[in-house]
Coordinates of C-alpha atoms in Angstrom, one line a residue:
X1393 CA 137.7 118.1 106.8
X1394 CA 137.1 118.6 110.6
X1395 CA 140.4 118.9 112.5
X1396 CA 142.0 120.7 115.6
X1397 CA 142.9 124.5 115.2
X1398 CA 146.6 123.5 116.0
X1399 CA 146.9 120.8 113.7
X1400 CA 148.4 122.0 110.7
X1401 CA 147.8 120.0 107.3
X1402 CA 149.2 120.4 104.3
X1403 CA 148.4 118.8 100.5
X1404 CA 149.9 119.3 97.5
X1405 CA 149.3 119.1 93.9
X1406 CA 147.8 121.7 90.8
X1407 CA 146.0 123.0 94.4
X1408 CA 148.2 123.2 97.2
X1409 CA 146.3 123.4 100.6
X1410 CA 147.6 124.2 104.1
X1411 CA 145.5 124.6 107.4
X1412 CA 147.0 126.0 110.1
X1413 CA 146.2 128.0 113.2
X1414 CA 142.6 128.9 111.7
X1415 CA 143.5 129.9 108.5
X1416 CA 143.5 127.8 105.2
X1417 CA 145.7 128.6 102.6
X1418 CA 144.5 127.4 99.3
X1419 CA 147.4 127.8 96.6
X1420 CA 146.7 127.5 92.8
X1421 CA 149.6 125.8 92.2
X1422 CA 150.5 125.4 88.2
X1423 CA 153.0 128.0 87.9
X1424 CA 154.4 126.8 84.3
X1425 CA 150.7 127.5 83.1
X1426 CA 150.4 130.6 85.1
X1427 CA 148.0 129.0 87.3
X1428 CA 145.4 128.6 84.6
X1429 CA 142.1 126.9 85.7
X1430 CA 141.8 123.2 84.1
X1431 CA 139.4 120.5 84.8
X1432 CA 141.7 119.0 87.4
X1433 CA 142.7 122.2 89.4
X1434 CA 139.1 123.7 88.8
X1435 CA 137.6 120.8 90.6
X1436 CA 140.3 120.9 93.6
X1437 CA 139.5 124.2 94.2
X1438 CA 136.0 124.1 94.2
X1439 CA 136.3 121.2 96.5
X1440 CA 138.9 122.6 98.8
X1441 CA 136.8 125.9 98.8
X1442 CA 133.5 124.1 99.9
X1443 CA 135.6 122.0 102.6
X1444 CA 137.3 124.9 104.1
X1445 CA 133.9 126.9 104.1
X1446 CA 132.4 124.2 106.3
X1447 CA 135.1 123.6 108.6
X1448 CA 134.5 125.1 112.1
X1449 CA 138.3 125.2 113.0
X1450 CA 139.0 127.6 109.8
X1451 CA 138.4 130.9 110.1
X1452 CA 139.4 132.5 107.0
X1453 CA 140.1 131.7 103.6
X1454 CA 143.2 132.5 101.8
X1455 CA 143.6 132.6 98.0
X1456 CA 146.5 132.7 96.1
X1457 CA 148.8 131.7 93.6
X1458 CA 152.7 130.3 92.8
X1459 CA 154.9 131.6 90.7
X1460 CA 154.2 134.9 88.7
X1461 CA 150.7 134.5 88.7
X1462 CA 147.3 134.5 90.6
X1463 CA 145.4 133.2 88.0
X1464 CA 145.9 133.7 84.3
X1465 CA 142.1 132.6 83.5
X1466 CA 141.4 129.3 81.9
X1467 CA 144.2 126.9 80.8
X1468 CA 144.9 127.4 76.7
X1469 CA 144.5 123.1 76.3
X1470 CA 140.9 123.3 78.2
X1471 CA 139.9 126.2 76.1
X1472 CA 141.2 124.0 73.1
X1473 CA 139.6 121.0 74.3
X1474 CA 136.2 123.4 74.6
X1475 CA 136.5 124.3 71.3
X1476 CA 136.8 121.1 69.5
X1477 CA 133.3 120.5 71.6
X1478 CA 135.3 118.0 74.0
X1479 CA 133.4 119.3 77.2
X1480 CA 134.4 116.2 79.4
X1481 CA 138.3 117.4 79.2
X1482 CA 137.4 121.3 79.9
X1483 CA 137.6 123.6 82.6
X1484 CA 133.9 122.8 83.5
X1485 CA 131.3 121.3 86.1
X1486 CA 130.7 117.5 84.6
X1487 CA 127.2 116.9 83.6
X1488 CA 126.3 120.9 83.7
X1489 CA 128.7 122.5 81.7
X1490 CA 128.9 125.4 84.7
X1491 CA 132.8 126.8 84.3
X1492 CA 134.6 125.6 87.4
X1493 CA 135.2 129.4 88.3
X1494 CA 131.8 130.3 88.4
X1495 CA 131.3 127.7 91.1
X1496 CA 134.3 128.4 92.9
X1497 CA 132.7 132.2 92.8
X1498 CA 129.3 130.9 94.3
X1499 CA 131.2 129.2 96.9
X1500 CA 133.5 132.5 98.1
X1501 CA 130.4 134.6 97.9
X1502 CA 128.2 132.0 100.7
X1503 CA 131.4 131.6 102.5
X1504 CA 130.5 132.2 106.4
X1505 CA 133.8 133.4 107.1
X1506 CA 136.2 135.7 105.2
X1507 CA 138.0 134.8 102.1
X1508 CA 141.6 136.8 101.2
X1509 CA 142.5 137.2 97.6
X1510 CA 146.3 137.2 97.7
X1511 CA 146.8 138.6 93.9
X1512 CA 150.8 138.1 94.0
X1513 CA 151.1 138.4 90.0
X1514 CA 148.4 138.5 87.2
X1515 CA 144.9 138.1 87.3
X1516 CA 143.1 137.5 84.2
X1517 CA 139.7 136.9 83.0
X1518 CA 138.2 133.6 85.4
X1519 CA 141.5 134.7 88.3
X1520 CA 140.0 138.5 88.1
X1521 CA 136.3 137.0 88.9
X1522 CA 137.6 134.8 91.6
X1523 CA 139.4 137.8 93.2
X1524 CA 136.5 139.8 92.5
X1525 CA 134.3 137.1 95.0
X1526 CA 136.7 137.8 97.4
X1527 CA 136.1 139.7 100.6
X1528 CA 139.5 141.3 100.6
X1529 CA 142.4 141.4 98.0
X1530 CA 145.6 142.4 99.5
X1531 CA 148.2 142.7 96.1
X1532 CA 151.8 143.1 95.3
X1533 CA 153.1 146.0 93.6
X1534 CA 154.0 143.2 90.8
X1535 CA 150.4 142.1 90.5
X1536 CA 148.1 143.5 87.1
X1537 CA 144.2 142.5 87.0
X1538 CA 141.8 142.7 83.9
X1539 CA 139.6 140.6 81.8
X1540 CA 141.0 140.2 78.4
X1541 CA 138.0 138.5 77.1
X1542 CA 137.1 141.0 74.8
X1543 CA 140.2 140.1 72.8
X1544 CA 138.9 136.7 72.5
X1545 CA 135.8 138.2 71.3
X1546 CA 133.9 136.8 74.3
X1547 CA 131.9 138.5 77.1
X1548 CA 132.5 138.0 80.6
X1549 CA 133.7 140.1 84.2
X1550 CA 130.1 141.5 83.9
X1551 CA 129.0 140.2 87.1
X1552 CA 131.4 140.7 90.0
X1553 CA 134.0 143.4 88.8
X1554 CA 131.1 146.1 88.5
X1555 CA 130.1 144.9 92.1
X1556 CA 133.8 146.0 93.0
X1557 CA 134.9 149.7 90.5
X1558 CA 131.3 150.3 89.1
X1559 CA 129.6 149.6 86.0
X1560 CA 131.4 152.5 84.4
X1561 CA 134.9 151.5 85.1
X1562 CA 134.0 147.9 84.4
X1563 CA 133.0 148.8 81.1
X1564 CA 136.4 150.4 80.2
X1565 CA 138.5 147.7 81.6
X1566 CA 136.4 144.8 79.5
X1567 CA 136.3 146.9 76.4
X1568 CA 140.0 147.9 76.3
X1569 CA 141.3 144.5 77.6
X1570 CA 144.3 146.2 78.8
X1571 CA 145.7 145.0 82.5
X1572 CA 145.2 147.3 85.4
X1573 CA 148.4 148.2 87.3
X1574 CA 148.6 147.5 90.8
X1575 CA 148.7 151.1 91.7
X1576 CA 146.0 151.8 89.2
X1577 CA 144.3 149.4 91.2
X1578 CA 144.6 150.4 94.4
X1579 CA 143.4 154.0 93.6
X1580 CA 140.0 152.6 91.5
X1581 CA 139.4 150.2 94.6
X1582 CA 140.0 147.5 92.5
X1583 CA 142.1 145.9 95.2
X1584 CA 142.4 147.2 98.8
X1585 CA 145.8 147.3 99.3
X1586 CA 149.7 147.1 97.7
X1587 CA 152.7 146.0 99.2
X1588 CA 155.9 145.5 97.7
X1589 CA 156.9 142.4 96.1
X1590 CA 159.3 141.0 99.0
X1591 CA 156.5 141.8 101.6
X1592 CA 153.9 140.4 100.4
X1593 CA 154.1 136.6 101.6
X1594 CA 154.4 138.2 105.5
X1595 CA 152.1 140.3 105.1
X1596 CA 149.3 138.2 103.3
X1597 CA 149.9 136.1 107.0
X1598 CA 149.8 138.9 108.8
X1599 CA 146.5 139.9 107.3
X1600 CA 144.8 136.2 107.6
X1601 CA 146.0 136.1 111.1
X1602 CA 144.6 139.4 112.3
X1603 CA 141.2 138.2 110.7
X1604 CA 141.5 134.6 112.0
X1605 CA 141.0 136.3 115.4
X1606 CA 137.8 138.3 114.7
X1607 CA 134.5 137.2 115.4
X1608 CA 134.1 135.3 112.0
X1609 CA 130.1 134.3 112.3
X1610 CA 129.4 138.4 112.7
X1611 CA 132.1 138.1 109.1
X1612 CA 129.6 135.7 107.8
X1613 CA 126.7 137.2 108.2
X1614 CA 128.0 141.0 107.1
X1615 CA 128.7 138.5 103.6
X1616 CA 124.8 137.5 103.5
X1617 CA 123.3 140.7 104.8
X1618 CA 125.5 142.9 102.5
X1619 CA 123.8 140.0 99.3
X1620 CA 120.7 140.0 100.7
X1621 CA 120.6 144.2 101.2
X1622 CA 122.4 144.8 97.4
X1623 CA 120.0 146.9 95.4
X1624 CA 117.1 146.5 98.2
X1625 CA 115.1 149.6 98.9
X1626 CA 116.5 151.3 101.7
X1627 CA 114.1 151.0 104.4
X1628 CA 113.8 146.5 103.4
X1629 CA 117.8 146.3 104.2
X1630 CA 117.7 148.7 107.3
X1631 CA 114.9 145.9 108.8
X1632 CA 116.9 143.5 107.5
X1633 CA 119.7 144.9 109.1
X1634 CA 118.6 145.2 112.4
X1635 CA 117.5 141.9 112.4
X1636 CA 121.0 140.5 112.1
X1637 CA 122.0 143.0 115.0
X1638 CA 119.8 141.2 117.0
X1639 CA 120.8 137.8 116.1
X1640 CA 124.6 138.5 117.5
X1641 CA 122.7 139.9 120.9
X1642 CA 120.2 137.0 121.4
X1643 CA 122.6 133.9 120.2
X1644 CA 126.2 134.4 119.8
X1645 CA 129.0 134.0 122.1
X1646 CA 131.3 136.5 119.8
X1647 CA 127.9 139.1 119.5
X1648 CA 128.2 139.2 123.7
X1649 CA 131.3 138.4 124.3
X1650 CA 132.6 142.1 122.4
X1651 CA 130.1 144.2 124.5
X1652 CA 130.8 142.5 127.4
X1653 CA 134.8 143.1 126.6
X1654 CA 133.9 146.3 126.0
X1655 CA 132.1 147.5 129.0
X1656 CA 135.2 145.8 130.8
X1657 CA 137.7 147.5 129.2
X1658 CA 139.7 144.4 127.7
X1659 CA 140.3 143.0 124.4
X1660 CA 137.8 141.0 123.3
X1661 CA 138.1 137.4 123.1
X1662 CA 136.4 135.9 119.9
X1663 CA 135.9 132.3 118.9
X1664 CA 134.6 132.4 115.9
X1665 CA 130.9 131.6 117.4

């Protein structure tokens, strides 16, 4: 999926991708099913996710959905489909049985380069843990994000939404199964920003923009420091930490290049390497 920066592509479908200017835009685009995960868009988006990752020219990763939802979980027919033990026609990984989400979560979380959740509408169950993997959710003030497992007497959000409120917090939203407010949200940290409804499309490219300009390897590896460094003891993650430092000194144009800018008294100029 190598291409020029200034080539903008664009393909459609239940996943609608568009590259352009550094940033790919990755759409979940089954509004009528409120852009429930089945096995079709489940493996488009793992795929599109993996190619964007790996792409030099893209810089960040944005998430998002059409209509009046990010993601409503998975589709009703693939959970149907599950439960009459037809596992080839669910929302899963063939061969492994791995739910698509969870490798679409895997895939956000090694990312070397930032990934936007753009939660324009509700976020439910699978959508909440995909926007949990994200490095930044920007939401409207339309959007409401839970789990609503627990009403389907199933367990899940255990992982990545304490990672993001807390254990404590997490526990209330999975036992109640109600749908956090945007505001709500905001406040808890649950997303790290709200805009109104008829600013959010500018200002979701706003936001991918200003990070498609940053030094996204010293993005990358803040991701797998900040994995490596969860729970460590203190004094492990500080070495660690320094060690990284000294990886953007010794090898990196972006790790020089902002010093150097800085010294000078200019703007930096990043490239992403």
């Amino acid at each position: 999926m190598t291409q020029t920066a200034a080539e903008p592509s664009v393909r459609s479908g239940p996943l609608t991708v568009e590259t352009r200017e550094g940033v790919a835009t990755l759409t979940l685009n089954r509004p009528e099913r409120r852009n429930g995960i089945n096995q079709e868009l489940g493996a488009e988006l793992l795929r599109a996710v993996v190619d964007a990752a790996r792409d030099d020219t893209v810089r960040v990763i944005v998430l998002t959905g059409s209509g009046p939802a990010f993601c409503a979980g998975d589709d009703i027919d693939s959970l149907r489909e599950l439960m009459a033990g037809n596992h080839a026609r669910a929302a899963s990984f063939p061969g492994s049985r791995d739910s698509y989400y969870l490798r679409v979560c895997e895939e956000i979380l090694r990312a070397p380069k930032p990934v936007i959740a753009g939660v324009n509408g509700a976020a439910v169950g699978a959508g909440t843990e995909i926007a949990c993997a994200a490095d930044y959710r920007l939401a409207s003030a339309e959007a409401r994000i839970g789990s609503g497992l627990s009403r389907l007497g199933h367990v899940g959000n255990a992982v990545l939404l304490p990672r993001v409120v807390g254990p404590a917090r997490a526990t209330e939203i999975f036992l109640t199964g109600r749908l956090v407010g945007a505001a709500e949200a905001e406040r808890i940290g649950l997303v790290d920003r709200v805009v109104p409804a008829e600013d959010f499309t500018s200002e979701l490219e706003n936001l991918a923009a200003a990070f498609g300009t940053g030094p996204t390897r010293a993005f990358g590896m803040f991701k797998e420091l900040r994995d490596r460094a969860w729970q460590a003891p203190a004094e492990f993650g500080l070495r660690l930490q320094d060690a990284y430092h000294a990886k953007c000194l010794d090898g990196h144009h972006d790790g020089q290049e902002g010093p150097r800018a800085y010294l000078e008294r200019r703007p930096p100029r990043f490239t992403g390497r």
